[in-house]
Amino acid sequence: MTYSELISQIEHVAKQLKAQDIKALALRAENSIHWAVVDLAAMSADVVVVPIPTFFSDAQVLHTLEQSCVDALVGDWQTWLTAHTEQNKITSPSSLSIAHLPLLRRQSVGQKAYLAGTGKITFTSGSTGQPKGVCLSYEHLGNVAQSLALTVQGHAQSHFVLLPLSTLLENITGLYVPLLLGVTSSILPAEQTGLLGSNQFDPHRFASALATIKPESLVLTPALLLALIQIAKQQPNLTKSLSFIAVGGARVSEQLIKAAQALDLPVFEGYGLSECGSVVCLNTPSDFKIGTCGKPLPHTKVRLAQDGELLVKGNTALGYLNEPFTQQWLATGDLAQIDEQGFVSLLGRKKNLVITLYGRNVSPEWIESEAMAFLPTVPLIVTGDHQQALCAVAKRHKNIEHEIAKLNSTLPDYAQIRTLLLLDNPAAISAWFTDNGKPKRQNIEQDVEHLLKRKTNNFTWERQNIQRVEVPVCHTHAHFQTAS
């Protein structure tokens, strides 16, 4: 689609939105140019957009709809609605469409009292399972995109959208920034890119897409960078076109960056969060320091609190739903260092969060508390920081694998337990617990990381007989086809 064709589509859909008197819409669909048109048309028509990732669990989708009070649903909703009572709030037939995506009108429950200036509400995946709505103005989104565009200008003429557009990072870097720079953005459905859900990945499909598109820029999570490194080792010609690869969503190890550089992959770590409109810091070819997430973008400032927490100014959202941000400096919850040149290095989270290699924040206490319904007498210790999937340490118990599978069926895919380490008695490992029995999570994370590197599934450690069990993936909801 050319730029002039895109403008025409945006104007047409914006008129449709106004004619339908839509105030706020929930956009739930796989990546497609139709997704992009709806998003941009809503911006033009001053309609609030609530992007909903297709990897959200059923409970998270319901929570998001209830919190955001949207009056329209656009995209892949029909199958989902068939299985939920939410369909009772639909007020129009399913024959309507907008930008080739199905449109349903919804009777919102509650009053839409958005923070003044709200244009987009992005829901984080939620460290406790309940997504939290971050209210962003279109002016703020424009400032972030413009700042990024100035920072990366001249480094790439074509971008390949790999991450879901429903995530704020790719929404800005894969749609807004290319438009500001006047470059090409290739948007394909997940079935062609290889990224299914939030952490299911098919490297063969990804390699095929690279061969077809030959992009110059990508935005990746650390886990996807690992996949790209393997492709570069086996088929180096597929990565020759790349000139700028931004990596974020979770802390990137210095070793991973070096491994990529050794293969001539132009990888640059960045850092951001939804509460700051996505990207805050970024390395670039002209301003790069390995082991850091770069310098702040031109429109923002950073400093450290006394306890080392990173604070951000000039790049903050309006607030959470019904909870405006009033502080001048936003506390990020991340511990960091800032060197004399202004490069920012992340040290870890203040709160006790697990951040997977796919950039998903998960509270281990959330999973552990959910597990009590299935294994009330067998406490779990959930780990997985900087790992591709979650692991649970537990005492051996009859039918534990079956119960974990049932637990997984209630969780979004990124929060499912994929590996079990079954011990005779975890409580006997004194280094893992405080005197009052609370887990020392840092110690456990470090030990589990080493235990997972063992080559056998049955071994002895710390006088404990340990069995490693892999738990099959549980698909908690259907994947929808992209509308044509």
XYZ file of C-alpha atoms in Angstrom:
484
model
C 0.000 0.000 0.000
C 1.449 3.362 -0.993
C 1.432 6.352 1.335
C -1.294 8.068 -0.705
C -3.416 4.913 -0.596
C -2.848 4.709 3.146
C -3.997 8.308 3.653
C -7.131 7.598 1.637
C -7.860 4.494 3.733
C -7.307 6.389 6.987
C -9.666 9.192 5.953
C -12.337 6.702 4.870
C -12.193 4.664 8.084
C -12.071 7.821 10.233
C -15.350 8.913 8.635
C -16.832 5.485 9.392
C -15.800 5.746 13.033
C -17.398 9.174 13.314
C -20.560 8.019 11.529
C -20.855 5.124 13.992
C -20.287 7.601 16.845
C -17.645 5.310 18.327
C -15.913 6.787 21.357
C -13.584 3.922 22.297
C -12.768 0.655 20.567
C -10.978 -2.529 21.556
C -8.743 -3.744 18.719
C -7.952 -7.453 18.910
C -6.406 -9.019 15.828
C -3.261 -10.542 14.436
C -0.827 -8.187 12.739
C -2.084 -6.874 9.411
C -2.236 -3.651 7.464
C -5.918 -3.502 8.458
C -4.842 -3.312 12.119
C -2.605 -0.382 11.198
C -5.376 1.430 9.291
C -7.842 1.147 12.196
C -5.218 2.388 14.657
C -4.276 5.397 12.520
C -7.874 6.209 11.603
C -8.847 6.213 15.283
C -6.040 8.682 15.914
C -7.362 10.862 13.085
C -10.942 10.676 14.420
C -9.859 11.208 18.050
C -11.237 7.812 19.081
C -9.702 6.015 22.056
C -7.997 2.751 21.028
C -7.483 -0.170 23.403
C -5.153 -2.715 21.714
C -5.670 -6.197 23.169
C -2.941 -8.798 22.539
C -4.255 -12.095 21.210
C -2.088 -13.877 23.800
C -4.082 -12.445 26.718
C -5.940 -15.125 28.654
C -9.746 -15.128 28.695
C -9.802 -13.653 32.188
C -7.416 -10.891 31.145
C -9.536 -9.992 28.110
C -12.661 -9.777 30.263
C -10.836 -7.640 32.796
C -9.578 -5.335 30.047
C -13.042 -4.853 28.557
C -14.589 -4.190 31.944
C -11.906 -1.678 32.896
C -11.791 0.212 29.590
C -15.582 0.474 28.993
C -15.185 0.420 25.198
C -18.307 0.751 23.050
C -16.961 -1.119 20.012
C -15.006 -4.290 19.307
C -12.923 -4.498 16.137
C -11.104 -7.567 14.832
C -11.146 -11.241 15.767
C -13.900 -11.282 18.383
C -16.657 -13.578 17.145
C -15.118 -16.897 18.206
C -14.096 -15.470 21.555
C -17.543 -13.986 22.185
C -19.282 -17.266 21.402
C -17.659 -18.824 24.447
C -18.273 -15.951 26.861
C -21.132 -14.149 28.488
C -19.626 -10.919 27.196
C -21.656 -11.568 24.017
C -24.791 -10.471 25.898
C -23.537 -6.868 25.761
C -23.281 -6.813 21.951
C -25.844 -4.405 20.510
C -25.284 -4.695 16.733
C -25.169 -7.572 14.208
C -21.867 -9.161 13.213
C -22.281 -8.137 9.572
C -20.600 -4.760 10.127
C -16.937 -4.285 9.259
C -14.367 -1.544 9.279
C -11.061 -1.645 7.359
C -11.937 -5.253 6.435
C -12.101 -6.227 10.108
C -15.392 -7.251 11.783
C -17.012 -4.508 13.873
C -19.332 -5.142 16.820
C -21.004 -2.470 18.923
C -20.956 -3.072 22.632
C -23.017 -1.722 25.467
C -20.381 -0.482 27.865
C -20.975 -1.038 31.553
C -19.915 1.845 33.730
C -18.961 5.398 32.935
C -16.107 6.236 30.606
C -14.159 8.673 32.740
C -10.866 8.598 30.879
C -8.075 10.893 31.934
C -8.217 14.111 29.905
C -6.355 13.711 26.618
C -6.429 9.887 26.546
C -5.948 8.548 23.021
C -4.672 5.039 23.638
C -4.957 2.722 26.610
C -2.267 0.072 26.557
C -2.728 -2.788 28.989
C 0.432 -4.370 30.328
C 0.399 -8.150 30.654
C 0.219 -7.598 34.403
C 2.723 -8.919 36.907
C -0.156 -10.298 38.982
C -2.261 -11.514 36.092
C -4.555 -8.475 36.009
C -3.530 -6.158 33.170
C -3.169 -2.509 34.147
C -4.364 0.149 31.723
C -1.859 2.904 30.950
C -3.469 6.033 29.469
C -1.428 7.742 26.753
C -2.216 10.874 24.771
C -1.705 11.008 21.017
C 0.587 13.980 21.605
C 2.766 11.870 23.883
C 2.877 9.005 21.399
C 3.853 11.478 18.687
C 6.650 12.882 20.842
C 8.078 9.420 21.508
C 7.853 8.441 17.836
C 9.413 11.714 16.683
C 12.251 11.372 19.178
C 12.909 7.806 18.034
C 12.734 8.835 14.390
C 15.388 11.513 14.935
C 17.570 9.009 16.774
C 17.467 6.235 14.139
C 17.121 8.366 11.012
C 19.268 7.147 8.130
C 19.987 3.715 9.608
C 17.280 1.743 7.746
C 14.884 2.144 4.829
C 12.691 -0.873 5.538
C 11.319 -2.360 8.756
C 9.886 -5.830 9.381
C 7.136 -5.963 12.019
C 7.718 -9.123 14.059
C 6.314 -8.339 17.512
C 2.528 -7.921 17.870
C 1.328 -4.427 16.934
C -0.853 -4.674 20.047
C 2.327 -4.224 22.088
C 3.218 -0.559 22.446
C 6.857 -1.073 21.444
C 6.076 -2.429 17.975
C 3.059 -0.140 17.599
C 5.444 2.820 17.770
C 8.576 1.375 16.148
C 6.805 -0.642 13.460
C 4.111 1.856 12.503
C 4.581 5.434 13.696
C 8.361 5.744 13.293
C 8.464 4.341 9.733
C 5.664 6.729 8.727
C 7.545 9.704 10.153
C 10.697 8.640 8.305
C 8.913 7.831 5.056
C 10.270 4.296 4.895
C 8.665 0.915 4.219
C 7.142 -1.244 6.941
C 6.263 -4.885 6.198
C 3.389 -6.246 8.276
C 2.621 -9.959 8.110
C 0.339 -12.194 10.203
C 1.984 -14.301 12.886
C 1.566 -17.495 10.893
C 4.039 -16.092 8.371
C 6.505 -14.521 10.824
C 6.795 -17.492 13.190
C 5.891 -15.642 16.405
C 2.757 -17.282 17.806
C 1.280 -16.073 21.067
C 3.690 -14.289 23.379
C 6.450 -16.902 23.448
C 5.822 -19.610 20.852
C 8.284 -19.263 18.007
C 8.942 -21.093 14.734
C 12.424 -20.126 13.487
C 11.823 -21.729 10.072
C 8.916 -19.384 9.333
C 10.956 -16.453 10.600
C 13.850 -17.409 8.314
C 11.477 -17.704 5.375
C 10.090 -14.234 6.067
C 13.611 -12.784 6.258
C 14.448 -14.346 2.895
C 11.337 -12.859 1.304
C 11.328 -9.372 2.834
C 15.065 -8.708 3.274
C 14.412 -6.053 5.938
C 16.948 -3.532 7.172
C 15.550 -3.162 10.710
C 13.913 -5.343 13.362
C 12.782 -4.979 16.962
C 13.391 -8.135 19.012
C 13.195 -9.497 22.533
C 16.317 -11.300 23.851
C 14.757 -14.697 23.100
C 14.091 -13.707 19.501
C 17.650 -12.416 19.214
C 18.830 -15.881 20.224
C 16.804 -17.302 17.341
C 18.242 -14.740 14.924
C 21.777 -15.645 16.041
C 21.120 -19.294 15.196
C 19.784 -18.296 11.780
C 22.860 -16.118 11.175
C 25.106 -19.073 12.006
C 23.303 -21.477 9.680
C 22.188 -19.131 6.882
C 24.249 -15.928 7.111
C 22.876 -14.617 3.817
C 19.442 -14.184 5.421
C 20.726 -11.520 7.810
C 22.941 -9.568 5.400
C 20.267 -6.931 4.736
C 19.924 -5.967 8.411
C 21.478 -2.651 9.427
C 19.684 -1.896 12.716
C 18.358 -4.436 15.214
C 16.873 -3.003 18.401
C 16.592 -5.404 21.336
C 14.495 -4.738 24.426
C 11.610 -5.963 26.542
C 13.997 -7.525 29.054
C 17.576 -7.011 30.108
C 20.013 -8.224 27.451
C 23.199 -9.949 28.550
C 26.493 -8.516 27.365
C 27.474 -11.998 26.151
C 24.422 -12.128 23.886
C 25.263 -8.762 22.326
C 28.857 -9.896 21.752
C 27.692 -13.163 20.179
C 25.515 -11.184 17.785
C 28.295 -8.755 16.933
C 30.643 -11.646 16.181
C 28.189 -12.616 13.430
C 28.049 -9.029 12.111
C 24.532 -8.537 13.440
C 24.014 -4.793 14.136
C 22.336 -5.212 17.534
C 21.530 -2.257 19.792
C 19.983 -2.634 23.226
C 17.252 -0.280 24.381
C 14.990 0.183 27.383
C 11.475 1.391 27.953
C 8.170 0.831 29.694
C 4.525 1.503 28.939
C 4.283 4.143 31.653
C 6.812 6.172 29.657
C 5.209 5.602 26.271
C 7.622 2.760 25.503
C 11.250 3.600 24.609
C 13.280 5.661 27.083
C 16.893 4.805 26.191
C 18.547 3.369 23.094
C 22.007 2.557 21.774
C 22.737 3.620 18.199
C 25.602 3.002 15.761
C 27.006 6.472 16.505
C 26.451 6.329 20.271
C 26.931 2.819 21.565
C 28.271 1.177 24.704
C 28.007 -2.560 25.171
C 26.489 -3.699 28.446
C 24.184 -0.674 28.604
C 20.729 0.097 27.235
C 21.980 3.341 25.726
C 21.361 7.000 26.425
C 17.971 8.660 27.013
C 16.097 9.786 23.907
C 16.170 13.558 23.214
C 12.759 14.287 24.756
C 13.374 12.633 28.108
C 15.627 12.870 31.166
C 16.699 10.245 33.685
C 18.284 10.241 37.111
C 18.709 7.867 40.042
C 16.921 7.916 43.372
C 18.958 7.446 46.520
C 18.284 3.713 46.483
C 19.396 3.405 42.848
C 15.943 3.281 41.287
C 15.757 4.799 37.807
C 13.528 7.875 37.589
C 12.239 9.327 34.309
C 11.029 12.844 33.474
C 9.461 14.299 30.325
C 8.324 10.975 28.956
C 5.507 9.849 31.214
C 1.965 8.721 30.478
C -1.153 10.497 31.692
C -1.538 7.787 34.300
C -3.391 4.554 34.885
C -7.140 4.357 34.360
C -8.735 6.717 36.900
C -5.293 7.178 38.493
C -3.420 10.195 37.070
C 0.343 10.512 37.435
C 1.097 13.587 39.506
C 4.784 13.128 40.248
C 7.377 15.081 38.255
C 9.762 12.113 38.097
C 8.276 8.679 37.413
C 9.672 5.831 39.514
C 10.273 2.953 37.080
C 10.796 0.149 39.616
C 14.107 -0.660 37.906
C 17.475 -0.381 39.604
C 20.112 1.139 37.358
C 23.462 2.863 36.990
C 24.257 5.936 34.892
C 27.887 6.435 33.853
C 29.730 9.687 33.182
C 28.834 9.581 29.477
C 25.127 9.216 30.279
C 24.744 5.548 29.358
C 22.170 3.690 31.474
C 22.754 0.141 32.732
C 19.947 -1.907 34.267
C 20.689 -3.885 37.419
C 17.340 -5.520 38.156
C 13.843 -4.939 39.501
C 13.080 -3.405 42.852
C 10.034 -5.557 43.236
C 10.183 -9.294 43.110
C 9.300 -9.850 39.471
C 10.401 -12.540 37.083
C 11.134 -11.063 33.637
C 11.355 -13.767 30.991
C 13.546 -13.564 27.902
C 10.375 -12.737 25.965
C 9.984 -9.562 28.005
C 6.984 -10.735 30.040
C 6.760 -9.611 33.659
C 5.413 -12.321 35.941
C 4.935 -12.247 39.690
C 5.968 -15.666 41.049
C 3.585 -15.175 43.985
C 0.698 -14.941 41.530
C 1.473 -18.332 39.946
C 2.181 -19.897 43.323
C -1.113 -18.689 44.781
C -3.049 -19.926 41.740
C -1.378 -23.321 42.127
C -2.768 -23.735 45.633
C -6.175 -24.486 44.125
C -4.704 -27.534 42.383
C -1.948 -28.540 44.817
C -3.038 -27.215 48.213
C -0.484 -29.280 50.140
C 2.450 -28.840 47.750
C 3.882 -25.312 47.706
C 5.624 -24.288 44.492
C 8.593 -21.973 44.072
C 8.385 -20.369 40.635
C 11.526 -19.180 38.861
C 12.367 -18.046 35.346
C 14.121 -14.690 35.452
C 15.943 -14.202 32.109
C 14.818 -17.693 31.049
C 12.682 -18.607 28.046
C 9.989 -20.180 30.232
C 8.983 -20.583 33.854
C 10.214 -23.397 36.083
C 8.670 -24.571 39.339
C 10.517 -26.248 42.187
C 8.361 -28.570 44.285
C 8.331 -31.633 46.491
C 7.439 -34.899 44.771
C 3.715 -35.535 44.830
C 1.308 -37.955 43.198
C -0.277 -36.544 40.021
C 1.702 -33.295 40.235
C 2.300 -33.211 36.490
C -1.413 -33.585 35.822
C -2.263 -30.827 38.299
C 0.331 -28.476 36.826
C -1.177 -29.074 33.383
C -4.588 -28.119 34.803
C -3.038 -24.998 36.365
C -1.471 -24.066 33.028
C -4.866 -24.289 31.335
C -5.989 -21.310 33.438
C -2.958 -19.153 32.686
C -1.804 -17.085 29.695
C 0.947 -18.856 27.767
C 3.786 -16.662 29.039
C 2.867 -17.497 32.660
C 2.653 -21.264 32.278
C 5.096 -23.596 33.999
C 7.102 -25.466 31.389
C 9.645 -27.283 33.608
C 9.327 -28.988 36.985
C 12.212 -29.730 39.328
C 10.905 -32.309 41.786
C 12.897 -32.735 45.008
C 12.692 -35.012 48.026
C 12.314 -32.002 50.324
C 13.037 -28.445 49.091
C 12.685 -27.067 52.629
C 15.822 -28.988 53.625
C 17.997 -26.683 51.499
C 18.786 -24.025 54.091
C 20.219 -21.515 51.611
C 16.812 -21.265 49.952
C 14.810 -20.034 52.935
C 14.902 -17.418 55.672
C 14.532 -18.368 59.318
C 10.790 -17.822 59.134
C 10.456 -19.951 56.017
C 10.234 -17.299 53.302
C 12.020 -18.187 50.062
C 15.296 -16.436 49.236
C 14.394 -16.010 45.613
C 17.713 -14.736 44.368
C 19.488 -17.796 45.760
C 16.865 -20.127 44.316
C 16.981 -18.456 40.886
C 20.760 -18.827 40.736
C 20.726 -22.485 41.799
C 17.861 -23.416 39.469
C 19.667 -21.792 36.549
C 22.626 -24.117 37.148
C 20.420 -27.170 37.763
C 18.623 -26.658 34.445
C 21.962 -26.953 32.670
C 22.366 -30.561 33.832
C 22.400 -33.022 30.941
C 20.289 -35.683 32.666
C 16.732 -35.606 33.949
C 17.571 -37.427 37.194
C 20.481 -36.423 39.419
C 21.539 -35.719 42.993
C 22.327 -32.270 44.395
C 22.639 -31.046 47.991
C 21.710 -34.574 49.133
C 18.464 -34.250 47.199
C 17.282 -36.618 44.490
C 16.057 -34.317 41.723
C 13.862 -35.186 38.773
C 13.392 -32.803 35.858
C 10.041 -32.982 34.058
C 9.028 -31.011 30.971
C 5.372 -29.945 30.925
C 3.623 -29.738 27.522
C 2.398 -26.344 26.341
C -1.269 -25.718 27.065
C -3.071 -23.534 24.509
C -5.566 -21.649 26.639
C -7.378 -19.951 23.769
C -7.760 -20.191 20.012
C -5.474 -18.386 17.605
C -7.471 -16.391 15.088
C -6.940 -16.008 11.385
C -6.101 -12.558 10.075
C -9.063 -11.027 8.253
C -8.540 -10.696 4.529
